Amino acid sequence: MNDHDTPRSGWLGPWLKGFPASQPPVPLAKVAQRNWTLQSAELPTPLAVVRQQALAHNIAWMQEFAEARGVHLAPHGKTTMSIELFRRQLDAGAWGLTFANVHQLRLGLAAGARRALIANQVINAAELAELLDLRRRHAGLELAFFVDSQAQLDLLAAHWAQLGAGEARLDVLIELGTSRCGVREHGPALALARSLKIHPALRLRGIGFYEGLQVVGDSEPDRLLMQQWQARIEALLADIEAEGLIEVQPLWLSGGGSALFDLVAPVIAGRPGRLGLLRSGCYVCHDHAHYGRYMQAMDARMGTPLGAPSLQPALEVWTQVLSCPEPGLALLNAGRRDVSFDQGWPVPVWHLRGGTRARAPAGWQVTGLNDQHAYLRWDSAETDGPAVGERVALGPSHPCTTFDKWAWMAVVDEDDRVVDAITTQFD
């Protein structure tokens, strides 16, 4: 391998999917100087693209939403694992960042976060030791993670003794749950709070929950769902506070919120001595199907005027037509390795014909994916399809599982010029 093909930190180059193979490597900060556009043949496909205007809008919109409703935004970093996007979110006013594990936390600290929530259980000695080390190396770091069982507390106490950590203690939130992790009943949750009062390693900071797996996208059952969550949370908080089991103020109260943030926010909204942390992550690039449907319901509940900007899809995967082997079918050169499929097939958004970008016809739809192919179909009696070699942009149905398929993404302006780039670090 020569220097042209050798990976370099802080650079983009031909070792990355979507980078022009004949082009020399470029520092991330200078990618705009290449003057690439989506209309030119210079950029290969498949290519992941983030639209700059929609990205900036979403970050600002969500920050304003949180501030207006008295909650703090702690975006979930697992969505993008992008240090560049973390910095944009923090610069816009995010309180801190949320992560699923200690590995992800390290990237957030490198981006400048000094407040963080691990919305998951920490159970092993190596992670515990690393959390202590990170707290020592990052002065003023505010950090908490989830606990949900006496078995977890016992494991961590044993690890703590082996580490010889002394009197230092780490903050935790009791996670309440229904269908994933989390304490199921009030009694065991209160017992856990009592155990934390005398725990050698941990101290209680608050309560966390995740409502996302129960959301249906229909306003009445979703309202009832959040009323049930609020009653459960308030009952536990009342008993915890009555017994003086919270050892550090303010109390953190955290909910998920990507699919239901308008109804989650009132449940966690700040009150004296409480800090509400909204963990929404997918808002940063939104999507074209899964969260798009939830957003329509939220817009209706919030009374958003028709056509007024709420969250906008910012993420696309550009492809080319490899073959049109029969009427009404085109095979595109992107598949399960390139775009999400866990929440539905991607949506045709644009097509490029004769150098002009136009909306994909309403009759086009992706009906399946292989590892490297997408099946684009249409009714040939009703509409025309793309020709071999033409470019078709797909809108992911779910952002999270598209980001993890790319080590870099081109950021483009409204004229389809590449003006920036972001990187991801899932490995």
Coordinates of C-alpha atoms in Angstrom, one line a residue:
M1 CA 0.0 0.0 0.0
N2 CA 1.4 3.4 -0.9
D3 CA 0.9 6.8 0.8
H4 CA -2.1 7.5 -1.5
D5 CA -4.0 4.6 0.0
T6 CA -2.7 4.7 3.6
P7 CA -5.2 5.8 6.2
R8 CA -4.2 9.0 8.1
S9 CA -5.8 10.5 11.1
G10 CA -7.8 13.7 10.3
W11 CA -7.7 13.0 6.6
L12 CA -10.1 11.7 4.0
G13 CA -8.7 9.5 1.3
P14 CA -9.2 6.6 -1.1
W15 CA -9.2 4.1 1.8
L16 CA -12.8 5.3 2.5
K17 CA -16.0 4.2 0.8
G18 CA -17.4 7.1 -1.2
F19 CA -14.1 8.9 -1.7
P20 CA -12.8 9.3 -5.3
A21 CA -10.2 6.6 -5.8
S22 CA -8.1 8.7 -8.2
Q23 CA -8.0 11.8 -5.9
P24 CA -5.2 12.4 -3.4
P25 CA -6.1 12.4 0.3
V26 CA -7.4 15.7 1.8
P27 CA -7.5 17.1 5.3
L28 CA -11.0 17.0 6.6
A29 CA -11.0 20.8 7.1
K30 CA -10.1 21.4 3.4
V31 CA -12.5 19.1 1.7
A32 CA -14.5 22.1 0.3
Q33 CA -11.5 23.2 -1.6
R34 CA -11.9 20.2 -3.9
N35 CA -15.0 21.8 -5.4
W36 CA -16.9 18.5 -5.7
T37 CA -20.6 18.5 -6.6
L38 CA -23.1 15.8 -6.6
Q39 CA -23.8 16.5 -10.3
S40 CA -20.2 15.6 -11.4
A41 CA -19.0 12.1 -12.1
E42 CA -16.0 12.7 -9.9
L43 CA -17.7 11.5 -6.7
P44 CA -18.4 7.7 -6.8
T45 CA -21.5 6.0 -5.6
P46 CA -22.8 4.9 -3.2
L47 CA -22.2 8.1 -1.3
A48 CA -23.6 9.3 2.0
V49 CA -24.6 12.9 2.0
V50 CA -25.8 15.3 4.8
R51 CA -27.6 18.5 3.7
Q52 CA -26.0 21.5 5.4
Q53 CA -29.1 23.6 5.6
A54 CA -31.4 20.9 7.1
L55 CA -28.7 19.9 9.6
A56 CA -28.2 23.4 10.9
H57 CA -32.0 23.9 11.0
N58 CA -32.6 20.7 13.0
I59 CA -29.9 21.5 15.6
A60 CA -31.2 25.0 16.2
W61 CA -34.9 23.9 16.1
M62 CA -34.4 21.2 18.7
Q63 CA -32.3 23.4 21.0
E64 CA -35.1 26.1 20.9
F65 CA -37.7 23.4 21.6
A66 CA -35.9 22.2 24.7
E67 CA -35.3 25.7 26.1
A68 CA -38.9 26.7 25.5
R69 CA -40.2 23.7 27.5
G70 CA -37.9 23.9 30.4
V71 CA -35.8 20.9 29.6
H72 CA -32.1 20.4 28.8
L73 CA -30.9 18.7 25.7
A74 CA -28.5 15.8 26.2
P75 CA -28.5 14.3 22.6
H76 CA -27.8 10.6 22.3
G77 CA -24.4 10.2 20.7
K78 CA -25.0 6.6 19.5
T79 CA -27.0 8.0 16.6
T80 CA -24.0 9.6 14.8
M81 CA -20.8 8.8 16.7
S82 CA -19.4 11.9 15.0
I83 CA -17.1 14.3 16.8
E84 CA -18.0 17.0 14.3
L85 CA -21.7 16.7 14.9
F86 CA -21.2 16.5 18.7
R87 CA -19.3 19.8 18.6
R88 CA -22.1 21.4 16.6
Q89 CA -24.7 20.2 19.1
L90 CA -22.7 21.4 22.1
D91 CA -21.9 24.8 20.4
A92 CA -25.6 25.2 19.8
G93 CA -26.3 25.0 23.6
A94 CA -26.7 21.3 24.4
W95 CA -26.4 20.7 28.1
G96 CA -24.2 17.6 27.5
L97 CA -24.3 14.3 25.6
T98 CA -25.8 10.8 26.2
F99 CA -24.0 7.5 25.4
A100 CA -24.7 3.8 25.5
N101 CA -21.3 2.8 26.9
V102 CA -17.9 4.0 28.0
H103 CA -16.4 3.6 24.6
Q104 CA -18.8 6.1 23.2
L105 CA -18.3 8.4 26.2
R106 CA -14.6 8.8 25.3
L107 CA -15.5 10.3 21.9
G108 CA -17.9 12.7 23.5
L109 CA -15.2 13.9 25.9
A110 CA -12.8 14.4 23.0
A111 CA -15.5 16.6 21.4
G112 CA -15.6 18.8 24.5
A113 CA -18.5 17.4 26.5
R114 CA -18.1 17.9 30.3
R115 CA -21.6 16.6 31.2
A116 CA -22.6 13.1 30.2
L117 CA -25.1 10.4 30.8
I118 CA -24.6 6.7 30.1
A119 CA -28.2 5.6 29.5
N120 CA -27.3 2.0 30.1
Q121 CA -26.1 -0.3 32.8
V122 CA -22.3 -0.4 33.7
I123 CA -21.4 -3.8 35.1
N124 CA -17.8 -4.7 34.6
A125 CA -14.6 -3.7 36.5
A126 CA -12.8 -2.4 33.4
E127 CA -15.6 0.1 32.7
L128 CA -15.7 1.1 36.3
A129 CA -12.0 1.7 36.4
E130 CA -12.2 3.7 33.2
L131 CA -14.9 5.9 34.5
L132 CA -12.8 6.7 37.5
D133 CA -9.8 7.5 35.3
L134 CA -11.9 9.7 33.0
R135 CA -13.2 11.6 35.9
R136 CA -9.7 12.2 37.2
R137 CA -8.4 13.3 33.8
H138 CA -11.3 15.6 33.0
A139 CA -11.7 18.1 35.8
G140 CA -15.3 19.1 36.5
L141 CA -16.8 16.2 34.6
E142 CA -20.4 15.5 35.6
L143 CA -21.3 11.9 34.8
A144 CA -24.0 9.3 35.7
F145 CA -25.1 5.9 34.5
F146 CA -28.1 3.6 34.9
V147 CA -28.7 0.9 37.5
D148 CA -31.7 -1.4 37.7
S149 CA -30.9 -4.3 40.0
Q150 CA -29.4 -5.3 43.3
A151 CA -27.3 -7.8 41.4
Q152 CA -25.7 -4.9 39.5
L153 CA -25.1 -3.0 42.7
D154 CA -23.4 -6.1 44.3
L155 CA -21.2 -6.6 41.2
L156 CA -20.1 -3.0 41.3
A157 CA -19.4 -3.1 45.0
A158 CA -17.1 -6.1 44.5
H159 CA -15.3 -4.5 41.6
W160 CA -14.9 -1.3 43.7
A161 CA -13.2 -3.2 46.5
Q162 CA -10.8 -4.8 44.1
L163 CA -10.0 -1.4 42.5
G164 CA -9.2 0.2 45.9
A165 CA -11.0 3.3 44.8
G166 CA -11.5 4.6 48.4
E167 CA -14.2 7.0 49.2
A168 CA -14.8 8.4 45.7
R169 CA -18.3 7.5 44.5
L170 CA -20.0 7.6 41.0
D171 CA -23.4 9.0 40.4
V172 CA -26.2 6.8 39.1
L173 CA -29.8 7.0 37.9
I174 CA -32.3 4.3 38.7
E175 CA -33.7 3.1 35.4
L176 CA -37.4 2.3 35.3
G177 CA -38.5 0.0 32.5
T178 CA -41.2 -2.0 30.9
S179 CA -39.8 -3.8 27.8
R180 CA -36.0 -3.4 27.9
C181 CA -33.7 -2.9 30.9
G182 CA -35.1 -1.1 33.9
V183 CA -36.8 -1.9 37.2
R184 CA -40.4 -3.1 36.6
E185 CA -42.1 -2.4 39.9
H186 CA -42.2 0.4 42.5
G187 CA -41.2 -1.7 45.5
P188 CA -37.9 -3.0 44.0
A189 CA -37.1 0.5 42.7
L190 CA -37.4 2.0 46.1
A191 CA -35.4 -0.8 47.6
L192 CA -32.7 -0.1 45.1
A193 CA -32.7 3.6 46.2
R194 CA -32.3 2.5 49.8
S195 CA -29.4 0.2 48.9
L196 CA -27.6 3.1 47.1
K197 CA -27.7 5.2 50.2
I198 CA -25.2 2.9 51.8
H199 CA -23.4 1.7 48.7
P200 CA -19.6 2.0 48.8
A201 CA -19.2 3.0 45.1
L202 CA -22.4 4.7 44.0
R203 CA -24.8 7.5 45.0
L204 CA -28.2 8.2 43.7
R205 CA -28.6 11.2 41.3
G206 CA -32.0 10.6 39.9
I207 CA -34.3 8.5 37.6
G208 CA -34.2 7.6 33.9
F209 CA -36.6 5.8 31.6
Y210 CA -37.1 5.0 28.0
E211 CA -40.5 5.1 26.5
G212 CA -39.6 4.6 22.8
L213 CA -40.5 0.9 22.4
Q214 CA -44.1 1.7 23.5
V215 CA -44.8 4.6 21.2
V216 CA -47.4 3.9 18.5
G217 CA -47.6 7.3 16.7
D218 CA -51.2 7.8 17.6
S219 CA -51.8 10.8 19.9
E220 CA -54.4 9.4 22.3
P221 CA -52.6 6.2 23.3
D222 CA -49.3 8.0 23.3
R223 CA -50.7 10.7 25.7
L224 CA -52.0 7.9 27.9
L225 CA -48.6 6.2 27.8
M226 CA -46.9 9.3 29.1
Q227 CA -49.5 9.9 31.8
Q228 CA -48.8 6.5 33.1
W229 CA -45.0 7.2 33.0
Q230 CA -45.5 10.4 34.9
A231 CA -47.6 8.8 37.6
R232 CA -45.0 6.1 38.0
I233 CA -42.1 8.5 38.2
E234 CA -43.8 10.9 40.6
A235 CA -44.8 8.1 43.0
L236 CA -41.2 6.9 43.1
L237 CA -39.7 10.4 43.5
A238 CA -42.1 11.2 46.3
D239 CA -41.0 8.2 48.3
I240 CA -37.3 8.7 47.5
E241 CA -37.4 12.4 48.5
A242 CA -39.5 11.6 51.6
E243 CA -36.7 9.3 52.8
G244 CA -33.9 11.7 51.8
L245 CA -32.3 9.1 49.5
I246 CA -31.1 11.6 46.8
E247 CA -27.5 12.5 47.8
V248 CA -26.6 15.2 45.2
Q249 CA -28.5 18.1 43.7
P250 CA -30.0 18.9 41.4
L251 CA -31.8 15.6 40.7
W252 CA -31.5 14.4 37.1
L253 CA -34.7 13.1 35.5
S254 CA -34.2 11.8 32.0
G255 CA -36.4 10.4 29.2
G256 CA -35.7 9.2 25.7
G257 CA -37.8 11.4 23.5
S258 CA -36.7 10.8 19.8
A259 CA -40.2 9.7 18.8
L260 CA -42.3 11.5 21.4
F261 CA -40.4 14.5 22.6
D262 CA -43.4 16.8 22.8
L263 CA -45.0 14.5 25.4
V264 CA -41.8 13.4 27.2
A265 CA -40.7 17.0 27.8
P266 CA -43.6 17.9 30.3
V267 CA -42.8 14.7 32.3
I268 CA -39.2 15.7 32.9
A269 CA -39.5 19.5 32.8
G270 CA -37.4 21.2 35.3
R271 CA -38.9 22.0 38.7
P272 CA -37.0 23.3 41.8
G273 CA -34.2 20.9 42.6
R274 CA -34.8 18.9 39.3
L275 CA -33.0 18.9 36.0
G276 CA -34.9 17.4 33.0
L277 CA -32.6 15.7 30.4
L278 CA -34.0 14.9 27.0
R279 CA -32.0 12.3 25.3
S280 CA -33.3 12.7 21.7
G281 CA -30.6 11.8 19.2
C282 CA -32.2 11.2 15.8
Y283 CA -33.4 14.8 15.4
V284 CA -29.9 15.9 14.2
C285 CA -30.6 14.4 10.7
H286 CA -34.1 13.2 11.2
D287 CA -35.2 10.7 8.5
H288 CA -37.6 10.1 5.6
A289 CA -39.9 7.5 7.1
H290 CA -39.7 6.2 10.6
Y291 CA -39.3 9.4 12.7
G292 CA -40.9 11.3 9.9
R293 CA -44.3 9.6 10.7
Y294 CA -43.9 10.4 14.4
M295 CA -43.0 14.0 13.6
Q296 CA -46.3 14.4 11.7
A297 CA -48.2 13.4 14.8
M298 CA -46.1 15.7 17.0
D299 CA -46.6 18.6 14.6
A300 CA -50.4 18.1 14.8
R301 CA -50.3 18.0 18.7
M302 CA -48.1 21.1 18.8
G303 CA -50.3 23.0 16.4
T304 CA -47.4 23.5 13.9
P305 CA -48.8 25.5 11.0
L306 CA -48.9 23.6 7.7
G307 CA -45.7 24.2 5.9
A308 CA -43.9 25.6 8.9
P309 CA -40.4 24.2 9.5
S310 CA -40.1 21.5 12.1
L311 CA -37.5 18.7 11.8
Q312 CA -36.2 18.1 8.2
P313 CA -34.6 15.1 6.7
A314 CA -30.9 15.9 6.2
L315 CA -29.4 12.4 5.4
E316 CA -29.3 10.9 1.9
V317 CA -27.5 8.0 0.2
W318 CA -26.7 8.7 -3.5
T319 CA -26.7 5.7 -5.8
Q320 CA -26.5 4.9 -9.5
V321 CA -28.6 2.6 -11.7
L322 CA -26.7 -0.5 -12.5
S323 CA -29.3 -2.3 -14.6
C324 CA -32.9 -2.2 -15.8
P325 CA -33.4 -5.9 -16.5
E326 CA -37.2 -5.7 -17.0
P327 CA -39.9 -3.1 -17.3
G328 CA -40.6 -1.3 -14.0
L329 CA -37.4 -2.4 -12.2
A330 CA -34.0 -0.8 -11.7
L331 CA -31.1 -2.2 -9.6
L332 CA -29.2 0.5 -7.7
N333 CA -25.7 0.1 -6.5
A334 CA -26.4 0.5 -2.7
G335 CA -27.8 -2.0 -0.3
R336 CA -27.8 -3.2 3.2
R337 CA -24.1 -2.3 3.6
D338 CA -24.9 1.3 2.8
V339 CA -28.4 2.3 4.0
S340 CA -30.7 1.4 6.9
F341 CA -33.5 -1.2 6.5
D342 CA -34.4 -2.0 10.1
Q343 CA -37.4 0.4 10.2
G344 CA -38.4 0.1 6.6
W345 CA -36.9 0.4 3.1
P346 CA -35.3 3.7 2.1
V347 CA -37.3 6.2 0.1
P348 CA -36.4 7.5 -3.3
V349 CA -35.9 11.3 -2.9
W350 CA -34.1 12.7 -5.9
H351 CA -32.9 11.6 -9.3
L352 CA -30.3 13.2 -11.5
R353 CA -31.0 13.4 -15.2
G354 CA -29.0 15.5 -17.6
G355 CA -27.2 17.2 -14.7
T356 CA -30.4 18.5 -13.1
R357 CA -31.7 17.3 -9.7
A358 CA -35.4 16.7 -9.5
R359 CA -37.8 15.1 -7.0
A360 CA -38.2 11.3 -7.5
P361 CA -41.6 10.5 -9.0
A362 CA -44.2 9.5 -6.4
G363 CA -44.6 6.1 -8.0
W364 CA -41.0 5.1 -7.4
Q365 CA -40.4 2.8 -4.4
V366 CA -37.7 0.6 -3.0
T367 CA -39.1 -2.9 -2.4
G368 CA -36.0 -4.7 -1.2
L369 CA -32.3 -4.6 -0.5
N370 CA -29.5 -7.1 -1.0
D371 CA -26.0 -6.5 0.5
Q372 CA -25.0 -4.2 -2.5
H373 CA -28.3 -3.7 -4.4
A374 CA -31.5 -1.9 -4.0
Y375 CA -34.6 -2.9 -5.9
L376 CA -36.3 0.3 -7.3
R377 CA -39.7 -0.4 -8.8
W378 CA -42.5 1.6 -10.5
D379 CA -45.5 1.1 -12.7
S380 CA -44.2 1.5 -16.2
A381 CA -47.7 2.2 -17.4
E382 CA -48.0 5.2 -15.1
T383 CA -44.5 6.8 -14.9
D384 CA -41.0 6.6 -16.4
G385 CA -38.1 5.1 -14.5
P386 CA -34.4 6.0 -14.4
A387 CA -32.0 4.9 -17.1
V388 CA -28.8 2.9 -16.6
G389 CA -26.1 5.2 -15.2
E390 CA -28.5 7.8 -13.8
R391 CA -28.1 8.8 -10.1
V392 CA -30.9 8.2 -7.6
A393 CA -30.8 9.6 -4.0
L394 CA -32.4 7.5 -1.3
G395 CA -33.7 8.8 2.0
P396 CA -33.0 6.4 4.9
S397 CA -36.0 5.2 6.9
H398 CA -33.9 5.4 10.1
P399 CA -30.8 7.5 10.6
C400 CA -29.0 5.5 13.3
T401 CA -28.4 2.4 11.3
T402 CA -27.2 4.4 8.3
F403 CA -24.6 6.4 10.1
D404 CA -22.8 3.3 11.3
K405 CA -22.3 2.1 7.7
W406 CA -20.1 5.1 6.8
A407 CA -16.7 6.4 8.1
W408 CA -17.3 9.8 6.5
M409 CA -20.2 11.7 4.9
A410 CA -20.1 14.6 2.5
V411 CA -21.9 17.8 3.7
V412 CA -23.5 19.6 0.8
D413 CA -25.2 23.0 0.3
E414 CA -28.5 23.6 -1.6
D415 CA -26.6 23.7 -4.9
D416 CA -25.2 20.2 -4.2
R417 CA -21.7 21.5 -3.7
V418 CA -19.6 19.6 -1.1
V419 CA -18.8 22.3 1.5
D420 CA -17.7 20.2 4.4
A421 CA -17.5 16.6 5.7
I422 CA -18.1 14.7 8.9
T423 CA -16.5 11.5 10.2
T424 CA -17.9 8.7 12.4
Q425 CA -16.2 6.4 14.8
F426 CA -18.2 3.3 15.5
D427 CA -15.2 1.0 15.7

